[in-house]
Coordinates of C-alpha atoms in Angstrom, one line a residue:
X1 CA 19.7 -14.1 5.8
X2 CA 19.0 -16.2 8.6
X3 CA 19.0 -13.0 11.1
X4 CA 16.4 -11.0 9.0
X5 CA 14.3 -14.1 9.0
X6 CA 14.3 -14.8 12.9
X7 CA 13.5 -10.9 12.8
X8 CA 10.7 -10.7 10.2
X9 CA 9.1 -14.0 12.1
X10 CA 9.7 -12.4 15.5
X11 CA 8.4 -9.0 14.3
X12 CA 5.3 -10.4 12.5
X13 CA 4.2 -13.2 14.5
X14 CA 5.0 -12.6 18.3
X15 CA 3.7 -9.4 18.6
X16 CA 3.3 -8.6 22.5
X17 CA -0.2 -6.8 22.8
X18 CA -1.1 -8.1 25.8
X19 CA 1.6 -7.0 27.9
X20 CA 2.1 -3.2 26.5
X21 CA -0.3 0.3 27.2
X22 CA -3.7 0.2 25.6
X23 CA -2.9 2.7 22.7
X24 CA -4.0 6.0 22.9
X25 CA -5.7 7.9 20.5
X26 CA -2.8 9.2 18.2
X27 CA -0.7 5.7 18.9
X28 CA -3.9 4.4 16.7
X29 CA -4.1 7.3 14.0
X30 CA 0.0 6.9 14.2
X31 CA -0.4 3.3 12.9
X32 CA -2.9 4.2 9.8
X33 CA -0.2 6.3 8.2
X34 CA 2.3 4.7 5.8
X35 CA 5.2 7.5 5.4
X36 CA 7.7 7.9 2.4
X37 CA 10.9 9.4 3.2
X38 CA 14.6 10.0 1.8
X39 CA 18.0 8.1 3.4
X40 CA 19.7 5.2 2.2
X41 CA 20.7 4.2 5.8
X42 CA 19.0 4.8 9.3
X43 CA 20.6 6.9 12.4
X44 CA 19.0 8.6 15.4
X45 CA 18.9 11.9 13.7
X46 CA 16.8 10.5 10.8
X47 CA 13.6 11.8 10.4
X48 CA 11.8 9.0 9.6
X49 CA 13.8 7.4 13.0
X50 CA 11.6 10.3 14.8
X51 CA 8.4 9.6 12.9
X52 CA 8.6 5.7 13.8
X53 CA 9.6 6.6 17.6
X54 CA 7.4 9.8 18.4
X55 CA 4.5 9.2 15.7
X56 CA 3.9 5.7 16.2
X57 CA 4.1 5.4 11.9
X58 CA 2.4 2.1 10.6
X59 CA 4.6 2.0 7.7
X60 CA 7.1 3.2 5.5
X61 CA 7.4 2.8 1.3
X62 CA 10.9 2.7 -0.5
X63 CA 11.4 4.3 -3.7
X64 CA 14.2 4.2 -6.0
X65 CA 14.1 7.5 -7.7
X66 CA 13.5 11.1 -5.9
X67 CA 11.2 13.1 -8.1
X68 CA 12.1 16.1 -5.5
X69 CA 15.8 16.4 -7.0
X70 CA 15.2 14.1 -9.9
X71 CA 18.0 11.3 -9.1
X72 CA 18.2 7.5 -8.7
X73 CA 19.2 7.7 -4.6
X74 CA 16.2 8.2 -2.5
X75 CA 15.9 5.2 -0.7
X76 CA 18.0 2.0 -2.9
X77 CA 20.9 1.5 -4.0
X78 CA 21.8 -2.2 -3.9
X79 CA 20.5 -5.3 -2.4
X80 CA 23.0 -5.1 1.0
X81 CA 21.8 -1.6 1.4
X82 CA 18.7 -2.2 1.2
X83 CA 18.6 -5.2 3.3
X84 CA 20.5 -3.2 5.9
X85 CA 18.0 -0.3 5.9
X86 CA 15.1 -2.4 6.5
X87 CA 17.0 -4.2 9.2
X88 CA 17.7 -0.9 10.7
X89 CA 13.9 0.1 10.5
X90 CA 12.8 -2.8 12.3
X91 CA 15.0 -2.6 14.7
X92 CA 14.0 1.2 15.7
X93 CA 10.6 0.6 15.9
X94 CA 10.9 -2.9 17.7
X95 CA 12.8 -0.6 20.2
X96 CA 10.5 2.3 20.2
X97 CA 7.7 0.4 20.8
X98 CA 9.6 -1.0 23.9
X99 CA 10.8 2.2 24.7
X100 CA 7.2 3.5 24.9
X101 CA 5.3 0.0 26.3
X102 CA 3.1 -0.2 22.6
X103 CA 1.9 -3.2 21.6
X104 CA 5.0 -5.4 19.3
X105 CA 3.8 -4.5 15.9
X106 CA 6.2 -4.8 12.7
X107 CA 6.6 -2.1 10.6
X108 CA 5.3 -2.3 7.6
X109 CA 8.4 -1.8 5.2
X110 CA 6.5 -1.5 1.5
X111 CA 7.2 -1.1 -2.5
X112 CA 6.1 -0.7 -5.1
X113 CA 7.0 -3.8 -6.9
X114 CA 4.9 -5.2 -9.7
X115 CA 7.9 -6.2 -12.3
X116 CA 8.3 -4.3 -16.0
X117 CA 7.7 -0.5 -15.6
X118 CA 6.9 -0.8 -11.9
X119 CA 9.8 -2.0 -10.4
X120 CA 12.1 0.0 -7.4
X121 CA 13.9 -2.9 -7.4
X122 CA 15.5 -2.9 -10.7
X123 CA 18.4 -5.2 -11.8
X124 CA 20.3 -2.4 -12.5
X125 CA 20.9 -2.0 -8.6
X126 CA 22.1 -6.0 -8.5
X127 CA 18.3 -7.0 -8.1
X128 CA 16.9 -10.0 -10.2
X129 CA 15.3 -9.2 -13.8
X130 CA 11.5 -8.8 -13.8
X131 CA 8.9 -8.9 -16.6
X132 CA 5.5 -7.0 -16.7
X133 CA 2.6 -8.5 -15.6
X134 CA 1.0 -8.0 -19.5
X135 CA 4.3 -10.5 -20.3
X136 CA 3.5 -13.3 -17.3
X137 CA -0.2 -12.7 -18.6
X138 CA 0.8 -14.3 -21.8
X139 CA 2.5 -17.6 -19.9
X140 CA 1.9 -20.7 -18.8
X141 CA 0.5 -20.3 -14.8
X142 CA 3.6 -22.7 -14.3
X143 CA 6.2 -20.2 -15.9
X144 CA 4.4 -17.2 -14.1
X145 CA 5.1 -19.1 -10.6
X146 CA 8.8 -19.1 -12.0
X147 CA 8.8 -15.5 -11.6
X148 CA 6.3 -15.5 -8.6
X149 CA 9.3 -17.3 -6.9
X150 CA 11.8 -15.2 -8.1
X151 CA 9.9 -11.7 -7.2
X152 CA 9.6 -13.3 -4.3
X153 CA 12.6 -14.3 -3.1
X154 CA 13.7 -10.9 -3.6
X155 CA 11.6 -9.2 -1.4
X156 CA 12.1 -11.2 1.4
X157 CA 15.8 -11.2 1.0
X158 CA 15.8 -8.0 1.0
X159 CA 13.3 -7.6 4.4
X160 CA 10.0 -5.9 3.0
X161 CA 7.3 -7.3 4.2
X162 CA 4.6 -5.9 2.0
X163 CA 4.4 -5.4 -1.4
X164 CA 1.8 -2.6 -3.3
X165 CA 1.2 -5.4 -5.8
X166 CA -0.4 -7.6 -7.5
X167 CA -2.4 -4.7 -9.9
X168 CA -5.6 -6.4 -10.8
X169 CA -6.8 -3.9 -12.7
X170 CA -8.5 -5.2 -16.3
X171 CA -6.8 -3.7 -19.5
X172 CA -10.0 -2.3 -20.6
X173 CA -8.1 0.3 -22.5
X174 CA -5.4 -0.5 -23.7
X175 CA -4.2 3.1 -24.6
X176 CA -4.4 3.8 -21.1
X177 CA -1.7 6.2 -20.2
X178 CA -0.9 4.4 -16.8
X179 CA -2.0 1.0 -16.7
X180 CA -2.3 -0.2 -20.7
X181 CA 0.4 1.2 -22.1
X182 CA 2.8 0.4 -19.2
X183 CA 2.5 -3.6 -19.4
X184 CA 0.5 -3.2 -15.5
X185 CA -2.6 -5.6 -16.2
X186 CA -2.1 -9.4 -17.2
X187 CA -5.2 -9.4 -19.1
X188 CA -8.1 -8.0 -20.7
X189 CA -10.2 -11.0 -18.9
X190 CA -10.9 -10.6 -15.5
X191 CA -10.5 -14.3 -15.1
X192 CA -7.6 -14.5 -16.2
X193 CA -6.4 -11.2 -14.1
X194 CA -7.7 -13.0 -11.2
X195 CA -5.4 -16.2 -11.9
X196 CA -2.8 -14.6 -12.5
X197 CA -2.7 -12.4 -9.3
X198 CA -4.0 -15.3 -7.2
X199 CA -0.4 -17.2 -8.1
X200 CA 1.8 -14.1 -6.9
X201 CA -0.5 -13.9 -3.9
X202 CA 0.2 -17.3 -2.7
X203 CA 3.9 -17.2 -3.1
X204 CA 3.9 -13.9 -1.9
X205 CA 1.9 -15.0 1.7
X206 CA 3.7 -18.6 1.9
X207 CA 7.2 -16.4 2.5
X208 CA 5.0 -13.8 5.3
X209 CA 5.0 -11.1 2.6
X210 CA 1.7 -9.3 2.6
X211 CA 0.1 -7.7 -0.5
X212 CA -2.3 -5.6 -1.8
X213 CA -4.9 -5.8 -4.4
X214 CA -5.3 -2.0 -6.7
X215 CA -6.4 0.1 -7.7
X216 CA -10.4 -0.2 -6.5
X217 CA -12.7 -0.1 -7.7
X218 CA -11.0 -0.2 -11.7
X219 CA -8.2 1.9 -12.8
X220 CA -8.0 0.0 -16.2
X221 CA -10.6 1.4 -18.8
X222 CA -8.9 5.6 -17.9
X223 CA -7.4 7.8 -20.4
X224 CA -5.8 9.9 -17.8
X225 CA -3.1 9.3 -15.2
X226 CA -4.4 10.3 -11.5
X227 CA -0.8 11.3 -10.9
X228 CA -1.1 13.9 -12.7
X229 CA -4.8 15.2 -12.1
X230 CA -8.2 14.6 -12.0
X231 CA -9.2 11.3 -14.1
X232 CA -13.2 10.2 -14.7
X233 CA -14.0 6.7 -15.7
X234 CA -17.7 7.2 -15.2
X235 CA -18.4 6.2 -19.1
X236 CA -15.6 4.1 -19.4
X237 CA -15.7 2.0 -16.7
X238 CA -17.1 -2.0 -16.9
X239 CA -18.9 -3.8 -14.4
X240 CA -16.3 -7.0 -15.1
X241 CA -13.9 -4.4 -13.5
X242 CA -14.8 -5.8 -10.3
X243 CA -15.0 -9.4 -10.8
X244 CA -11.2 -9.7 -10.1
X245 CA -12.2 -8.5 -6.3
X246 CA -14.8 -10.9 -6.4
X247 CA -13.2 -14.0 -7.3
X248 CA -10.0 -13.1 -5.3
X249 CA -11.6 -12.2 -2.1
X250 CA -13.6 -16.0 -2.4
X251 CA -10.3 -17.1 -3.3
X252 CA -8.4 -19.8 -0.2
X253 CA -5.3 -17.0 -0.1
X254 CA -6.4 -13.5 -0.8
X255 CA -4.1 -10.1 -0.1
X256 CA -4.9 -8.9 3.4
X257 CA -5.2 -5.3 1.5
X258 CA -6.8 -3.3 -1.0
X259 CA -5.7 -0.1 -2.5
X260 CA -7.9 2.6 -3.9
X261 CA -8.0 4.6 -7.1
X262 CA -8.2 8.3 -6.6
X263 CA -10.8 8.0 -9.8
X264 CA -14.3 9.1 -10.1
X265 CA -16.8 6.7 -11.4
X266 CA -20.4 8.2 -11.0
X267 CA -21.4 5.2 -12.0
X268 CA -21.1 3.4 -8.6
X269 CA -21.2 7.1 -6.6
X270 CA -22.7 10.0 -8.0
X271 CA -21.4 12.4 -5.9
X272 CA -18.5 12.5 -8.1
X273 CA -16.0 12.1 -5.4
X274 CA -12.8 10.0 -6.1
X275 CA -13.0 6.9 -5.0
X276 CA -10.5 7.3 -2.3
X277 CA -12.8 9.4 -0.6
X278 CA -16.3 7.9 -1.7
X279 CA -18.6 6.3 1.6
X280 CA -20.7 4.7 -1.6
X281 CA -17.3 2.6 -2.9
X282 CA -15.5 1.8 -0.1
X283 CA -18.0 0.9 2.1
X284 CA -21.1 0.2 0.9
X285 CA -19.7 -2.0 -2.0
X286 CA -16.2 -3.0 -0.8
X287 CA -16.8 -3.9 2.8
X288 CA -20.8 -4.6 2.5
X289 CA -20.7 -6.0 -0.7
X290 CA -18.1 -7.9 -1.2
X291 CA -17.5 -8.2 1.9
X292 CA -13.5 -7.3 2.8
X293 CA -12.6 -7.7 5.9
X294 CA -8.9 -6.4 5.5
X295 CA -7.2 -3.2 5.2
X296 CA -8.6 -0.3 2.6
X297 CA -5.1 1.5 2.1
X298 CA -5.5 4.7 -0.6
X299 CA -3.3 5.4 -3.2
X300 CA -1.0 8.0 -2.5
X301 CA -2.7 11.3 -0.9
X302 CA 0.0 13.2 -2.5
X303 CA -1.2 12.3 -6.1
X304 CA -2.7 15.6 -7.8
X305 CA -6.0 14.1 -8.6
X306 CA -6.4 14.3 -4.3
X307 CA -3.9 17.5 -3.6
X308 CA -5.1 19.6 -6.3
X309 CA -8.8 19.5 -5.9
X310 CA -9.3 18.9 -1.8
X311 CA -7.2 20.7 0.9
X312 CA -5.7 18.3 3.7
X313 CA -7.7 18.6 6.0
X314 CA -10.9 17.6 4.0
X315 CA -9.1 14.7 2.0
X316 CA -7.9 13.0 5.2
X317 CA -11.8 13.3 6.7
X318 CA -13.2 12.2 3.8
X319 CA -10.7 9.4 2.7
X320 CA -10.8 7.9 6.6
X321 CA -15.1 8.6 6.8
X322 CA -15.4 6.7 3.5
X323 CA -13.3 3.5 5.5
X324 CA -9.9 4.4 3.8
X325 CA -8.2 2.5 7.2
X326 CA -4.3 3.3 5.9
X327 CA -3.3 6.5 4.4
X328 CA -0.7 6.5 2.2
X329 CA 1.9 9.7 1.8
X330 CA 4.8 8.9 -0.6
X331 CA 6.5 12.1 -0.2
X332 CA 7.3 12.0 -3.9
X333 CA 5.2 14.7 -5.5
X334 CA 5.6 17.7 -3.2
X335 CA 8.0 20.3 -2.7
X336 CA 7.9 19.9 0.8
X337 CA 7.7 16.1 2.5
X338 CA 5.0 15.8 4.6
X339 CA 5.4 15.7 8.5
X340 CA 3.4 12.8 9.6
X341 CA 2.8 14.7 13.1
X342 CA 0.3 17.1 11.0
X343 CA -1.4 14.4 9.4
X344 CA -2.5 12.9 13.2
X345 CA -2.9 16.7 14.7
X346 CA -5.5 17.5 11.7
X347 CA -7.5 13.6 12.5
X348 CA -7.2 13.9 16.2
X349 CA -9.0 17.0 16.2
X350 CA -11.6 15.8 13.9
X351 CA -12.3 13.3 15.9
X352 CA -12.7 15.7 19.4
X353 CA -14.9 17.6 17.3
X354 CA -17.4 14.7 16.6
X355 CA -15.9 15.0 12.3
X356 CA -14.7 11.7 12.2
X357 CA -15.8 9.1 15.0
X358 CA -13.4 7.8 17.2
X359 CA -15.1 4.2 16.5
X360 CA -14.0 4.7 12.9
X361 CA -10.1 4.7 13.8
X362 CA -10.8 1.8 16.4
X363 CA -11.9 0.0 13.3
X364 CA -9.2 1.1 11.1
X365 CA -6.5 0.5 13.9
X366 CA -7.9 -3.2 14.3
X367 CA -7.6 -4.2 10.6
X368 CA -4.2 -2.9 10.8
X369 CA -3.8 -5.4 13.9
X370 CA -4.9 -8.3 12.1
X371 CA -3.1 -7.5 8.9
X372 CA 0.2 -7.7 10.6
X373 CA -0.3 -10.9 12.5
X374 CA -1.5 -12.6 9.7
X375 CA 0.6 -15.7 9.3

């Protein structure tokens, strides 16, 4: 325990940017991507061990269960395993970023860990027992900082160092296929949803574990699940969906990220885009409005309400025009896992062609900065 912490703090705090090689253009887009991939240990033949030495990856995400061949052993398998692959990850890209002279960044090492349904880290592996958020939305904020702590404690045991949680979505709808019904929001108030996340925030943050606020701009009121196509909120969708961002964002300790919905709500953009890939939402009311100054990650591009309706190519120049400054590719639900050397082939040459301006992925690649020297 007392190794991984000296390396998280040295990883996350002491990053040498003055000393290394101005990045170069596909160092930057490198650093937006956040990659899933399958291995329950790292080695130089690893092709996630290329991605974070070659493609300059921002981030990786863990998952439990391969929906490729179906089985619990993608990426966990108990907590020494898992605390020794994430050791191993930062250790590769601490030394590839010496190998190549790039600034010290950490890699981001990410779950999906809300507690209840969402959970890769399930005490069925030897990790502590978690409850859904819709159960800690019925404690007192006391008992919910009980399991705070605990969810906690596990993640930095463990090494990650960001966590896809807490979901501030409003359970509009309770029938909702894949927020409602799964236990995923703590209330059906947004105040309440706001207190609630604001107590996992802080614990999460105090211990150098960064989190992120989804699924923006409302995910709560749908009847459909954006896994599995396209989902439309437009007349379902509440104003008071976005008062959780509102009062978290003017909160003392708010998540350094925000992750998008890939739902369309022609309410706030009547283009009909997702919002993922909508100009309208992520800038003009997430940045301008309510003024985020943090990371805009999406939801994973792999999700069938983005792969089945907009080629690569276009989703990635939408998603990063509309402010999107991380792009997330699980690697879950496609036959084939996507090489992350494509992904910054198909933006680089969007931006030599004047499609996407190279001032956008300066932007993006200085959130990303900041988010992982936040202390």
């Amino acid at each position: 325990m007392k190794y991984l912490k000296i390396l998280l703090t040295l990883c996350l705090f002491n990053v040498g940017i003055a000393s290394a090689d101005q990045p170069s253009l596909r160092d930057k887009i490198g650093q937006m991507l956040i990659i899933g991939f399958e291995g329950k240990e790292l080695n130089d033949s690893s092709p996630i061990a290329k991605a974070i030495d070659e493609n300059n990856i921002g981030g990786v995400i863990l998952f439990d269960y391969n929906f490729r061949t179906k089985t619990f052993d993608k990426n966990i398998a108990n907590p020494a395993q898992v605390k020794k692959l994430n050791e191993q990850l930062q250790v590769a890209n601490s030394s590839a970023n010496k190998k190549h002279n790039r600034p010290q960044l950490p890699l981001l090492i990410s779950v999906d860990y809300e507690g209840g349904a969402v959970d890769r880290l399930k005490a069925d592996y030897g990790f502590p027992q978690t409850v859904s958020a819709a159960d800690v939305g019925k404690m007192t904020p006391e008992a919910a900082n009980e399991v705070a702590t605990v969810m906690t404690n596990t993640l930095e045991e463990a090494g990650f160092n960001l966590d896809f949680a807490p979901d501030v979505d409003v359970n509009v709808n309770p029938d909702n296929p894949i927020i409602g019904m799964l236990g995923r929001s703590f209330s059906d108030k947004p105040e309440d949803v706001a207190l609630y996340s604001t107590i996992f925030s802080q614990d999460f943050l105090q211990h150098h574990i960064q989190c992120a606020y989804k699924h923006f701009p409302g995910h709560g009121s749908s009847n459909a699940d954006s896994h599995l196509g396209f989902v439309d909120v437009t007349d379902s969708w509440k104003e008071y969906e976005l008062d959780p961002y509102r009062l978290l964002l003017n909160s003392d300790t708010p998540c350094g990220m925000i992750m998008t919905a890939h739902i369309v709500n022609r309410k706030l953009d009547d283009s009909g885009l997702p919002a993922t890939l909508s100009h309208k939402i992520l800038t003009d009311i997430l940045r301008e409005q309510l003024q985020f100054k943090g990371v805009i990650i999406t939801d994973d591009m792999q999700m069938k309400a983005i792969s089945e309706h907009f080629g690569l190519e276009h989703a990635l120049t939408l998603a990063v025009n509309a402010g999107a400054d991380m792009l997330l590719f699980g690697n879950q639900l496609s036959e084939d896992p996507q090489d992350p050397e494509e992904i910054i082939d198909i933006i680089e040459a969007k931006v030599k062609k004047g499609e996407i301006k190279e001032e956008r992925i300066n932007e993006a690649y200085q959130h990303i900065v900041a988010f992982k020297q936040i202390k």
